[in-house]
Structures are given as C-alpha cells and as structure tokens.
Amino acid sequence: MDIVRRARAMRDACSAARAAGKIVGFVPTMGALHEGHVALVRRVKAQADLTAVSIFVNPTQFNSNEDFTRYPRDLSSDADLLVREGVDLLFAPEPDEMYPPHAATFVEVAGLSDKLEGKSRPGHFRGVATVVTKLFEIVTPHVAAFGQKDAQQALIVKTLVRDLMLNVEVLVLPTKREADGVAMSSRNVLLGVEERRAARAIPRALEAAAAAAEAGERDAGGILGAARTVLGGERLLRLDYLELVDTERLDPVPKLQKETLLVVAVFAGTTRLIDNIVLRS
Ligand code: PAF
C-alpha cells in the first residue's frame, strides 16, 4: 500500500488508474479505524480494481479546537489494518495540504445542514461537505462508501453529489455494532469505563422505540417516550436531541411514516455519541 501525502500525487495515481480502465473505490475516514470502517473498505473493494482510503482529521468540521485536538489519531496502526485489508492507496494529507492559506471556498448543503447535528454543531456539515467534495475531486472515485451511523452526513453527501452532478456512486452501509449493541465509533475510545457502560442505554433506547412501533404505537410522542424512558434511567448520559424525522428532509414527523428515522445524540461526559434506527411500517 502506498501512503500518499500530497493531493497532486494522489490525483495522479487515481487518474492513472482510471485511465487504465480501473474502477476506483474510495472510503473517506478520519482514522482511528474500527470494524465499521473495515466493512466499508471490504464493500468498496468488492466492486473496485483500486481501493483508496483517506485519513484526514478535518479541522473545519469541528466546532471546538478541544474536540479537534482530542480526536483519536493512530496513523501507523490504521495503516497496518489497511494493509491487511488489501487497500492500494492511503491518502493522509496534513491540514495545510487540504486547506491552502486563505482558503475561502466552502460547500454548503443548505437546509439539511442546519438540522439535528447541524443545529448542535453549527458549521459542522459545511466542513464535511467541503472536505468530501475536495476528496472526491482528488480521488475521482467511481464508488465511495459511508456508514449509516452518520445518517445525516450520508444524506448530505448524496445531496451534494446530486446537486454538483458529481460522477460517483454513494453507498451507505448499515451501522456496525459492538456485542452489547453500542454503535462502533472512533469516539468510543474516549469513553471512561462507566461512560462506556452507560452508552449501552443508547441502543436499548432505540430498541425500546422499535418495540413500541412494532406493538402498534404510531404517534411520535409514544415512540419517543419509550426511548426517553430508557435514556432517562441512565444518569451518566445527557440527552442532546432525540427526534423522529422523515428520511429525506430530516423534518420532525408527528406519526410514523413508511420509513421514519429515529435519531439520537447524547453526551457521555464530554464525549458526544450519535446513533439512529430506521423504523418501517
Ligand atoms: O465520517 C467521517 O469520518 C468524516 O466526517 C468524513 C466523511 C471522513 C469527512 O471528514
């Protein structure tokens, strides 16, 4: 596996592969890789002749410098994992490679970016949309994969690909979970033992909501109430938001629809965790 630090070199390697008729598959990440990332890599690799992964802790998508500094980083063990997975190219640029001095151009997916995560983390999705657009421009993948855990991010990426007419197929893969149901996330390593234990209440809350829906509850109030009761029983978790929204605009819905997204964000100590489930009726 080649580790590429420069955008120009990455662009050259990827465009040479395309010119040779190869299908380029891409998984953008911020590193601290886990089984969720591995699933994305394997899925893309199944379809691609050349598999590229990026590891870039993108400063513009963090609201606080502290969160950015605290984000887990371990390039050498990530690289070892990607070698074992048969990845061809790892793009690992420094911030000033992705953001030249006085960079003044950003990508904003209006509307979708201001809700849920965007409301709690203003500017977050502008950073995500900008860096994903830049990465797509550098790697020019035929196919790229994202995780459903970041459901809003996946929708925003699909929307920017549609609106900017980018020629990339976006795959969204199911959330990978630990044995106790907690969604895999690079941030999980930041949790203390008790916080990690408390985090189990998140999938339990989603399951309680799903069980209420299965038992015939249709009203948002009843479904959210079932989840809130579970979360409320865990004193180490502080709820940021819990909402039942439609899957296209992410607007709150009063009743279950054919497909409805239940989204949750909590703080465990200073670590923010998100999760979601799609309820079908
Ligand atoms: O999901 C992530 O790891 C990041 O938001 C992404 C898509 C790599 C953009 O920095």
Coordinates of N, CA and C and ligand atoms in Angstrom, one line a residue, residues 26-31 33 37 40 54-62 71 99 121 124-125 127-132 135 145-147 149-150 153-154 157 186, ligand 1:
F26 N -13.5 4.2 -3.0 CA -12.9 5.1 -2.0 C -13.7 5.1 -0.7
V27 N -13.0 5.1 0.4 CA -13.6 5.3 1.7 C -12.9 6.4 2.4
P28 N -13.6 7.6 2.6 CA -13.0 8.7 3.3 C -13.2 8.5 4.8
T29 N -12.2 8.7 5.6 CA -12.3 8.5 7.1 C -11.5 9.6 7.8
M30 N -11.7 9.6 9.1 CA -10.8 10.5 9.9 C -9.9 9.6 10.8
G31 N -9.7 8.3 10.4 CA -8.8 7.4 11.1 C -9.4 6.9 12.4
L33 N -9.5 3.7 13.0 CA -10.4 2.8 12.3 C -10.9 1.7 13.1
H37 N -15.4 0.8 9.7 CA -14.6 1.2 8.5 C -14.2 0.0 7.7
L40 N -16.8 -1.0 5.3 CA -16.9 0.0 4.2 C -15.8 -0.4 3.2
S54 N -8.9 7.5 2.7 CA -8.2 8.7 3.2 C -8.4 8.8 4.7
I55 N -7.3 9.2 5.3 CA -7.3 9.5 6.8 C -7.0 11.0 6.9
F56 N -8.0 11.8 7.3 CA -7.7 13.2 7.5 C -8.7 13.7 8.5
V57 N -8.1 14.1 9.7 CA -8.9 14.7 10.7 C -9.2 16.1 10.3
N58 N -10.4 16.3 9.8 CA -10.7 17.6 9.1 C -11.0 18.7 10.0
P59 N -10.1 19.7 10.2 CA -10.3 20.7 11.2 C -11.6 21.5 11.0
T60 N -12.1 21.7 9.7 CA -13.2 22.6 9.5 C -14.6 22.0 10.0
Q61 N -14.6 20.7 10.3 CA -15.9 20.1 10.7 C -16.0 20.0 12.3
F62 N -15.0 20.5 13.0 CA -15.0 20.5 14.4 C -15.4 21.9 14.9
Y71 N -9.5 14.4 19.2 CA -10.0 13.3 18.4 C -8.8 12.2 18.2
Y99 N -6.2 22.6 3.0 CA -6.7 24.0 3.1 C -5.5 24.9 2.9
R121 N -24.1 21.5 16.2 CA -22.7 21.7 15.8 C -22.6 22.6 14.6
H124 N -20.6 22.4 11.2 CA -20.0 21.0 11.1 C -20.2 20.5 9.6
F125 N -21.4 20.6 9.1 CA -21.6 20.0 7.8 C -21.1 20.8 6.6
G127 N -18.1 22.0 6.9 CA -16.8 21.3 6.9 C -16.8 20.0 6.2
V128 N -17.8 19.2 6.6 CA -17.9 17.8 6.0 C -18.1 17.9 4.5
A129 N -19.0 18.7 4.0 CA -19.4 18.8 2.6 C -18.1 19.4 1.8
T130 N -17.4 20.3 2.4 CA -16.3 20.9 1.7 C -15.2 19.8 1.6
V131 N -14.9 19.1 2.6 CA -13.7 18.2 2.6 C -14.1 17.0 1.7
V132 N -15.3 16.5 1.8 CA -15.7 15.4 0.9 C -15.7 15.8 -0.6
L135 N -12.1 15.8 -1.5 CA -11.5 14.4 -1.6 C -12.1 13.8 -2.9
A145 N -18.0 4.8 -0.1 CA -18.9 4.3 0.9 C -18.9 5.1 2.2
F146 N -20.1 5.2 2.8 CA -20.2 5.9 4.1 C -21.1 5.0 5.0
G147 N -21.1 5.3 6.3 CA -21.8 4.5 7.2 C -23.2 5.1 7.6
K149 N -24.5 5.1 10.4 CA -24.5 5.7 11.8 C -24.5 7.2 11.7
D150 N -23.8 7.7 10.7 CA -23.9 9.1 10.4 C -24.9 9.4 9.3
Q153 N -25.0 12.8 7.7 CA -23.9 13.0 6.8 C -24.1 12.3 5.5
A154 N -24.5 11.1 5.6 CA -24.7 10.3 4.3 C -25.7 11.0 3.4
V157 N -24.1 14.0 1.8 CA -23.1 13.6 0.8 C -23.9 13.3 -0.5
S186 N -15.3 5.9 16.3 CA -13.9 6.3 16.7 C -13.9 6.9 18.0
Ligands
PAF1 O1 -17.3 10.4 8.8 C1 -16.2 10.8 8.8 O2 -15.2 10.2 9.2 C2 -15.9 12.2 8.3 O3 -17.0 13.1 8.6 C3 -15.6 12.3 6.8 C4 -16.7 11.8 5.9 C5 -14.3 11.4 6.5 C6 -15.3 13.7 6.4 O4 -14.2 14.3 7.1

